[in-house]
Coordinates of C-alpha atoms in Angstrom, one line a residue:
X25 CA 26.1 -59.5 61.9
X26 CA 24.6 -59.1 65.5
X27 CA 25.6 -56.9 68.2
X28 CA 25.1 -56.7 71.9
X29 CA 21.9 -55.2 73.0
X30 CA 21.9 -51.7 73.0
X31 CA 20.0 -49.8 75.7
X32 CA 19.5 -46.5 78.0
X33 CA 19.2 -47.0 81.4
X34 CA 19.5 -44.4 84.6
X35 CA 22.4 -43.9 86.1
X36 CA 21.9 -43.0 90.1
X37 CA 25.3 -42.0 91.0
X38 CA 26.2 -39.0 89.1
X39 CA 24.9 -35.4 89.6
X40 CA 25.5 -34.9 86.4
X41 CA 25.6 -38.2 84.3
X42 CA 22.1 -39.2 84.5
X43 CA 21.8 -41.5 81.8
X44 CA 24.0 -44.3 80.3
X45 CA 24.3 -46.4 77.0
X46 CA 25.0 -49.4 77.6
X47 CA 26.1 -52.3 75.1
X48 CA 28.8 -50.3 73.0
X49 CA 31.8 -52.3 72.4
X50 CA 34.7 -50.7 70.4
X51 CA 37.6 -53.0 69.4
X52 CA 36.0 -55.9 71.7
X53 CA 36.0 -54.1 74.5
X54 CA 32.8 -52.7 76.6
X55 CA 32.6 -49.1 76.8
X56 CA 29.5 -47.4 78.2
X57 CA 28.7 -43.5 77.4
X58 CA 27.1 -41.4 80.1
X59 CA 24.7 -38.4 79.4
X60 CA 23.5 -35.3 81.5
X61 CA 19.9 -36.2 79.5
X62 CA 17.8 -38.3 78.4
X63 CA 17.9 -36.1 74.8
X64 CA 21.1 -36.3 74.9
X65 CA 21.6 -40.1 75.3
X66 CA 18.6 -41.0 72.8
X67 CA 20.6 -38.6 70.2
X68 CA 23.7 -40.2 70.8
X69 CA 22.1 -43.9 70.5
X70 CA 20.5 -43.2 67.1
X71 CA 23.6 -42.3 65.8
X72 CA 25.4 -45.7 67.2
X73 CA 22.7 -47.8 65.5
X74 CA 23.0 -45.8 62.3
X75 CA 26.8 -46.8 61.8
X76 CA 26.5 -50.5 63.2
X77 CA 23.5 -51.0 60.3
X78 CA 26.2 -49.0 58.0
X79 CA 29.1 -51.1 59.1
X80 CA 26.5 -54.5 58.8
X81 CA 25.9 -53.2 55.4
X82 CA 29.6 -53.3 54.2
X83 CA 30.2 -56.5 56.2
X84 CA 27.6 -58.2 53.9
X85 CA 29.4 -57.1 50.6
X86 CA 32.2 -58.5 51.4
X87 CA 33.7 -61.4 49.5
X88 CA 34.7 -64.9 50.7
X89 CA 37.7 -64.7 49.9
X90 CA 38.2 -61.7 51.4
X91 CA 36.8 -62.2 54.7
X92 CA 39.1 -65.3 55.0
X93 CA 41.8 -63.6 54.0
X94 CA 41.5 -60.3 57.1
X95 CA 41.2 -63.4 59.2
X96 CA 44.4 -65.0 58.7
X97 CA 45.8 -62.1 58.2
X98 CA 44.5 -61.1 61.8
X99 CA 45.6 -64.1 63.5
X100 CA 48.9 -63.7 61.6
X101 CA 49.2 -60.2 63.2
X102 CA 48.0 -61.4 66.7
X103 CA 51.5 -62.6 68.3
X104 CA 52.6 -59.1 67.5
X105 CA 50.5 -56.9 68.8
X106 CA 49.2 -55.7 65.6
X107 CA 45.9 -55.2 63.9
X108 CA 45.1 -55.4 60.2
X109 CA 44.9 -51.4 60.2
X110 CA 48.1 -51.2 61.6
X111 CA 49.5 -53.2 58.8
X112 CA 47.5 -51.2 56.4
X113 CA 48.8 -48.0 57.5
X114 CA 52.5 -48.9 57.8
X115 CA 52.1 -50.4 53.8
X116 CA 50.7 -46.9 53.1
X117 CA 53.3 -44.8 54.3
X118 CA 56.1 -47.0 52.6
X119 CA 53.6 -46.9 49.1
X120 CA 54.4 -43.3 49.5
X121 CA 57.9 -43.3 50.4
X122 CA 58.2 -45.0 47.2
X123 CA 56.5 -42.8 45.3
X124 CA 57.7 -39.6 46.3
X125 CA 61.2 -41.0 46.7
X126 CA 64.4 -40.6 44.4
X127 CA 66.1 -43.9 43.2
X128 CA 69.2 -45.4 44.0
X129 CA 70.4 -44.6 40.3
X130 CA 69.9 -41.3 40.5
X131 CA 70.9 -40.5 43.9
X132 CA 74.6 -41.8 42.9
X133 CA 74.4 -39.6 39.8
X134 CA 73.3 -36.4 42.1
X135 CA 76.5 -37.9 45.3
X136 CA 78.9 -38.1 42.2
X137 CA 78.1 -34.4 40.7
X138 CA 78.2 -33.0 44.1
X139 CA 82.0 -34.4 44.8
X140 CA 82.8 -32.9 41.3
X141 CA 81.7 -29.3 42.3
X142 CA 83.4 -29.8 46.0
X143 CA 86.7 -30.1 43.9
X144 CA 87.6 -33.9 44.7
X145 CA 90.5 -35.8 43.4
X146 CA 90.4 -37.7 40.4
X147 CA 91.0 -40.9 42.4
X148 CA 88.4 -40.2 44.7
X149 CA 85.4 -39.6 42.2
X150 CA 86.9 -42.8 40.6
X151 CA 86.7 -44.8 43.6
X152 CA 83.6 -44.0 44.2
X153 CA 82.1 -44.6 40.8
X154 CA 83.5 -47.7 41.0
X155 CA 82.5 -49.1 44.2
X156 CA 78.6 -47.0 44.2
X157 CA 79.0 -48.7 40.5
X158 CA 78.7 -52.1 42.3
X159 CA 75.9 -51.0 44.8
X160 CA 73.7 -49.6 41.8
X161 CA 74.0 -52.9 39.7
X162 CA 71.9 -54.8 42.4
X163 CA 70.1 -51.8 43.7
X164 CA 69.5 -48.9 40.3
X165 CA 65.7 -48.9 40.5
X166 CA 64.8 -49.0 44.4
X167 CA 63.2 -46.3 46.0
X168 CA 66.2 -45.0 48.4
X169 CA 63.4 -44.8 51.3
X170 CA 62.3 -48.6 50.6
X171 CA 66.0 -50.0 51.4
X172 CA 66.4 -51.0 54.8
X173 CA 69.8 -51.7 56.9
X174 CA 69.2 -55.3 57.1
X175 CA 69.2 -55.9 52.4
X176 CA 72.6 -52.8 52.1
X177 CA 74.3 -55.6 55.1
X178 CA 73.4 -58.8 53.7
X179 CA 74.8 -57.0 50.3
X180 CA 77.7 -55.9 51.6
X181 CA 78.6 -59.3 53.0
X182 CA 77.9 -61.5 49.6
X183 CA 80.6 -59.1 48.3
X184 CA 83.0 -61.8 49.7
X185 CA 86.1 -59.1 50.1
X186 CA 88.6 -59.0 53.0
X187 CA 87.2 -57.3 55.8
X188 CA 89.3 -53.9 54.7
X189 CA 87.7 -54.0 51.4
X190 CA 84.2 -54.6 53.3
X191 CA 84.7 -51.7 55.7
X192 CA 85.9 -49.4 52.8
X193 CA 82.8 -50.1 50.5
X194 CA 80.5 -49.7 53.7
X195 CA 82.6 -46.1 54.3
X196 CA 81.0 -45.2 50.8
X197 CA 77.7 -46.1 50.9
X198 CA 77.3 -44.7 54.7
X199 CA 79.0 -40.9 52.8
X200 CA 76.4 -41.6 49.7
X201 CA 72.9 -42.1 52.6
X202 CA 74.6 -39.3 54.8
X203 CA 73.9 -37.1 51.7
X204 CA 70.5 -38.3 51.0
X205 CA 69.8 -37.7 54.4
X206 CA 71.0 -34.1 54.7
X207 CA 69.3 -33.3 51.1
X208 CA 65.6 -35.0 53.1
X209 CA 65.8 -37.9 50.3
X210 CA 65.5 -39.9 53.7
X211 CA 64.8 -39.7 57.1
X212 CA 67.8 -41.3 58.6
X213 CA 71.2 -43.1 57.4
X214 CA 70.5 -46.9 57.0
X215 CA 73.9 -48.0 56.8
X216 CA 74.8 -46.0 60.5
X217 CA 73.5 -49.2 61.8
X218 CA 75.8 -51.5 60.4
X219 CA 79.1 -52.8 61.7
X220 CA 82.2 -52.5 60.5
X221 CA 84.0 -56.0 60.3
X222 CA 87.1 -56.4 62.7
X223 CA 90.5 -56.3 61.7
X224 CA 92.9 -58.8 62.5
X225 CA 95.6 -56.8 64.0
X226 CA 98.4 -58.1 61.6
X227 CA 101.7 -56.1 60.4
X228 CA 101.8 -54.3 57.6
X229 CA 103.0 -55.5 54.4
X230 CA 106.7 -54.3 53.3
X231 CA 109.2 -55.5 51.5
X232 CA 112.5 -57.0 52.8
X233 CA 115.8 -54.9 52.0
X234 CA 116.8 -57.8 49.5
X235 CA 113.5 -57.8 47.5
X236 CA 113.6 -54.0 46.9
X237 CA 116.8 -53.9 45.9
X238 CA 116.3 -56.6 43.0
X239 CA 112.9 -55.0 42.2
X240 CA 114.8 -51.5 42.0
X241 CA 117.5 -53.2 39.9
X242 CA 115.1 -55.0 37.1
X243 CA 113.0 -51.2 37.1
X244 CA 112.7 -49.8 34.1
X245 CA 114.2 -46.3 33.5
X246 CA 111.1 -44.5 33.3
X247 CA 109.5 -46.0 36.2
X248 CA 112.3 -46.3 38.7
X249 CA 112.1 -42.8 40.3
X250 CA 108.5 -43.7 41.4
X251 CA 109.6 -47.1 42.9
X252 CA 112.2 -45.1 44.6
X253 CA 110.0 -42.3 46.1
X254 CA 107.6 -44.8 47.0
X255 CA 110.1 -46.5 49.0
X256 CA 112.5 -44.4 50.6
X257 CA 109.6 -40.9 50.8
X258 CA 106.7 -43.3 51.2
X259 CA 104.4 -41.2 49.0
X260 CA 101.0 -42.3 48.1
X261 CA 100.0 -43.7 44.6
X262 CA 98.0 -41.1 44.2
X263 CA 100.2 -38.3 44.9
X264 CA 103.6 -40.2 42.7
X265 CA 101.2 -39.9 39.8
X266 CA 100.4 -35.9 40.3
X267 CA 103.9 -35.5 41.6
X268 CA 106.4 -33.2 38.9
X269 CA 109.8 -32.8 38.5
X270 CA 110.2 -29.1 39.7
X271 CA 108.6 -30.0 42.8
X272 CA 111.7 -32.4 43.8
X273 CA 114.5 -30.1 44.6
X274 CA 117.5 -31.6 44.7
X275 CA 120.3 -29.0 45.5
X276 CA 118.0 -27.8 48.7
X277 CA 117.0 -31.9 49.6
X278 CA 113.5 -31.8 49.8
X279 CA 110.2 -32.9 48.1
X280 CA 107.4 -30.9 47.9
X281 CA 103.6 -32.4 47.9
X282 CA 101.4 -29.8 47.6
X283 CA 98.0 -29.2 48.8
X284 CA 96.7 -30.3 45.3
X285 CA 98.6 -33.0 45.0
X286 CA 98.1 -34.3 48.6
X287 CA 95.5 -37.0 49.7
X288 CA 94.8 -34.9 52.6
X289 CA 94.8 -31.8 50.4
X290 CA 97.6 -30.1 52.9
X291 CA 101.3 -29.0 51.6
X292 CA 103.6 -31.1 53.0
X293 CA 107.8 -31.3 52.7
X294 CA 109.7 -34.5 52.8
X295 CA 113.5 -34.5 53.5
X296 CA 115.2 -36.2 50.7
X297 CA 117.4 -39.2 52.1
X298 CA 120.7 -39.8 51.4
X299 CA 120.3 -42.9 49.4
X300 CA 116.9 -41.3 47.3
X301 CA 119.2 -38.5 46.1
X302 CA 121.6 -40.6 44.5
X303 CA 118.7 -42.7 42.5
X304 CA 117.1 -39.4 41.9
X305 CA 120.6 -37.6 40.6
X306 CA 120.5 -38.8 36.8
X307 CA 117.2 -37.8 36.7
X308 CA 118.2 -34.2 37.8
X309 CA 117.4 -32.3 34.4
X310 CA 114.0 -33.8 33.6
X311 CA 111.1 -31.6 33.6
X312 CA 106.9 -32.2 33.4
X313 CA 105.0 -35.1 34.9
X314 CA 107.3 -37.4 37.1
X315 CA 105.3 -40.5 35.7
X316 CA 103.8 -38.9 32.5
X317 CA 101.6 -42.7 31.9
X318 CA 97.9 -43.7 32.9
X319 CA 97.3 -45.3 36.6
X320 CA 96.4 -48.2 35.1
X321 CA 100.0 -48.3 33.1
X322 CA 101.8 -47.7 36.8
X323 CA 99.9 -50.9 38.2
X324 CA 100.7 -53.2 35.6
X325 CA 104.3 -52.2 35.1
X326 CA 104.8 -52.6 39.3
X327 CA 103.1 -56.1 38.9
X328 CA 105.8 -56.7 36.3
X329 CA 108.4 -56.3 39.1
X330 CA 107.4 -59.3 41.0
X331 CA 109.0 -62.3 39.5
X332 CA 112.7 -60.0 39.8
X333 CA 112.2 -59.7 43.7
X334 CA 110.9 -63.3 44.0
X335 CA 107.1 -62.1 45.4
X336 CA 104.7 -64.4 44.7
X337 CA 102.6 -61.0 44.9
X338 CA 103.4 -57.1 45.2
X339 CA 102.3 -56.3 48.6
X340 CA 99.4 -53.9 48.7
X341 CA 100.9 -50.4 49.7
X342 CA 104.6 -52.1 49.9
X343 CA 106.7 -49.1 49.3
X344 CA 104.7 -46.7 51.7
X345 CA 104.2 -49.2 54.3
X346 CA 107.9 -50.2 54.3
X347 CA 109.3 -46.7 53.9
X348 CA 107.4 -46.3 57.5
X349 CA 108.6 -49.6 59.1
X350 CA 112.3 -49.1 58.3
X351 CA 112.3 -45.2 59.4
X352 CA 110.5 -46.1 62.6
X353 CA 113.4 -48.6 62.8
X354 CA 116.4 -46.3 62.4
X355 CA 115.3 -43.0 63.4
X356 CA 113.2 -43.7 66.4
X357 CA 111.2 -40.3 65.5
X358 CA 107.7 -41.0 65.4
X359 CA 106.2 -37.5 65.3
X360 CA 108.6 -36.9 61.8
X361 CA 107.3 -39.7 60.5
X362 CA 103.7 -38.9 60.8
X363 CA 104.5 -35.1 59.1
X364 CA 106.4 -37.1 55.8
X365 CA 103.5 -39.7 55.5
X366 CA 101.2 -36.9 55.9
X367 CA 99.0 -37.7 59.4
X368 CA 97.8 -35.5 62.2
X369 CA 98.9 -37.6 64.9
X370 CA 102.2 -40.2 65.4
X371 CA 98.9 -42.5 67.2
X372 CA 99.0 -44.2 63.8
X373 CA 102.8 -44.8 63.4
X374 CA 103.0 -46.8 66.7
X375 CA 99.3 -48.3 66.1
X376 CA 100.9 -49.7 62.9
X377 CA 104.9 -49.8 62.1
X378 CA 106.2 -50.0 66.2
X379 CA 108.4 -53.0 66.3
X380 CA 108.2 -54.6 62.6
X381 CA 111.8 -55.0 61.8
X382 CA 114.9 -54.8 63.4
X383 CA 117.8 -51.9 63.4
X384 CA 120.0 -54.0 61.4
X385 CA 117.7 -54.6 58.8
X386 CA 116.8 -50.7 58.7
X387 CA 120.4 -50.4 58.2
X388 CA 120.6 -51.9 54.8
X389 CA 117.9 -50.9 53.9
X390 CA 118.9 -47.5 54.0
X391 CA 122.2 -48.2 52.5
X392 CA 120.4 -49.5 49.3
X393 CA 122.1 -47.1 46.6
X394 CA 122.1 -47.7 42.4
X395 CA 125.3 -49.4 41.4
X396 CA 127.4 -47.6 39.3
X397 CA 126.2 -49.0 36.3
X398 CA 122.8 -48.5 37.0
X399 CA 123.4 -45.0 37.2
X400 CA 125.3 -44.7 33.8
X401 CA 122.6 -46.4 32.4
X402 CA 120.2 -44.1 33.1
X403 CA 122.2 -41.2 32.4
X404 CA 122.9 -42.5 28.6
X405 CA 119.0 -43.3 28.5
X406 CA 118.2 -39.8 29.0
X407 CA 121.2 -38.6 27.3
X408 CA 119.9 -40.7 24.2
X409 CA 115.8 -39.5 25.0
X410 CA 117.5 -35.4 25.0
X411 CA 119.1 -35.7 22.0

């Protein structure tokens, strides 16, 4: 390997820098040194040829292969800016981000076991061992510090959901990073940088006053009073299958949804309507669990009532979402809505229900009752159950 001609030469226009090296190149670029003496400067020089002859030395060991290789590696580097040490040194640091980092596996397993001890709903921890479930299929192994925004989006999008469904799972794995972050698994949140997908601004799925009334009349006994909370209360799911008979009270007309038994984990009461009393009246003398079956069980007997009310499928939150749209309609009282449905604000109400049916449709569907022999039905099927 040669090297430009080093030398010590006089330097006449410093006081104090008599003396200069000349020839020293670092990185390709000329650089001379300046000394006070000529000691100095011969001190400095032996030491410069010392680590050339050194650096000779190890140039000569190397391979073929591997000398071509730093070269196209170089010129691969070049457009950017970038040396070969620079790419070295950023494959080291994520080496050993990989090696002192937890996995994805086991991060969900610490997330899930922390939501346990913060006390959160059953339906919470299941949806999110369900939907982290999916995430840890593709990603179980990885070190969390190797996965970078641009693989969790491209995941995300191959789930081939509705944008919703997208959204929600990205809501999840943004809670699951925040974590890692806080707990210094990571340095930031990946998954801040990723977009939610935009909604179509469509109306909400409800049920015309016709369908619920042949979906109420083909329910079964022991899951009507859920199909008419759901309706005419707009309860949750969720909060149907926690709900218990002592927390409807009938004589006073309300329905209590306690803190633990509320999404938002805050008490709420819900004035009973007229026409909800009188499909809740047979029922009056039941006690325990409102719907004492599996949420699974709940699901598939509400998928049962399709083919009754003509749907070609049950629309997803039906009952809530119509409950909303046809009290909007009739009672104009958008702040009372938000407190039965259980949000902070009415911003949501006129965001969502404002305007989707008309007064005369509210009207009947307020005025849906039981028939009379719905009602003795009922009555001799818990007469019969009693005894």
């Amino acid at each position: 390997m040669r090297y430009p001609t080093l030398r010590i030469v006089e330097y006449r226009h410093s006081a104090t820098a008599k003396y200069v090296i000349e020839g020293v190149r670092v990185n390709g670029k000329r650089q001379r040194k300046f000394f006070a003496t000529l000691d100095d400067a011969e001190k400095e020089l032996g030491r410069i040829k010392i680590k050339q002859r050194k650096e000779g030395e190890n140039a000569l060991r190397l391979s073929d292969t591997l000398r071509i290789m730093a070269l196209d590696c170089s010129e691969k580097l070049r457009p950017f800016g970038k040396t070969i040490l620079d790419a070295t040194d950023f494959y080291l640091k994520f080496l050993s981000d990989a090696e002192h980092s937890i996995t994805v596996s086991d991060l969900i397993e610490e997330y899930l076991a922390a939501q346990k001890r913060l006390k959160r709903s059953d339906t919470h921890i299941s949806d999110l061992t369900q939907r982290l479930g999916r995430f840890k299929e593709n990603f179980a192994d990885r070190p969390v510090r190797t996965l970078t925004t641009i693989e969790i989006e491209t995941w995300l999008h191959r789930l081939k959901l509705s944008p919703q469904s997208i959204n929600n799972f990205r809501a999840r794995l943004a809670a699951l990073f925040s974590y890692a972050e806080k707990r210094n698994h990571i340095e930031r949140n990946p998954v801040s940088a990723i977009d939610k997908v935009k909604l179509v601004d469509a109306p909400p799925e409800i049920l015309t006053p016709d369908q619920l009334q042949k979906a109420l009349d083909a329910c079964p006994a022991d899951l009507l009073p859920c199909i008419a909370l759901g309706a005419f209360a707009g309860l949750r799911t969720a909060e149907l299958l926690r709900l218990e008979w002592h927390d409807i009270d009938l004589k006073r007309g309300f329905i209590n949804v306690a803190a633990s038994k509320s999404k938002t984990a805050k008490r709420r009461l819900i004035k009973i309507a007229p026409n909800l009393a009188d499909w809740l009246r047979p029922y009056s003398q039941k006690k325990g669990k409102l719907y004492p079956y599996s949420h699974r069980w709940y699901h598939l007997n509400v998928d049962l009532l399709k083919k009754p009310a003509e749907l070609s499928e049950w629309p997803n939150n039906g009952l809530r979402h119509s409950f909303a749209s046809y009290h909007l309609a009739k009672h104009q009282n958008a702040p009372q809505l938000a407190l039965d449905m259980g949000h902070t604000t009415p911003r949501m109400i006129f965001d969502n229900y404002r305007e989707v049916v008309r007064p005369e449709e509210a009207e009947r569907y307020w005025n849906i009752v039981p028939s009379s022999e719905e009602t003795s039905n009922v009555i001799a099927m818990e007469s019969e159950r009693v005894a």
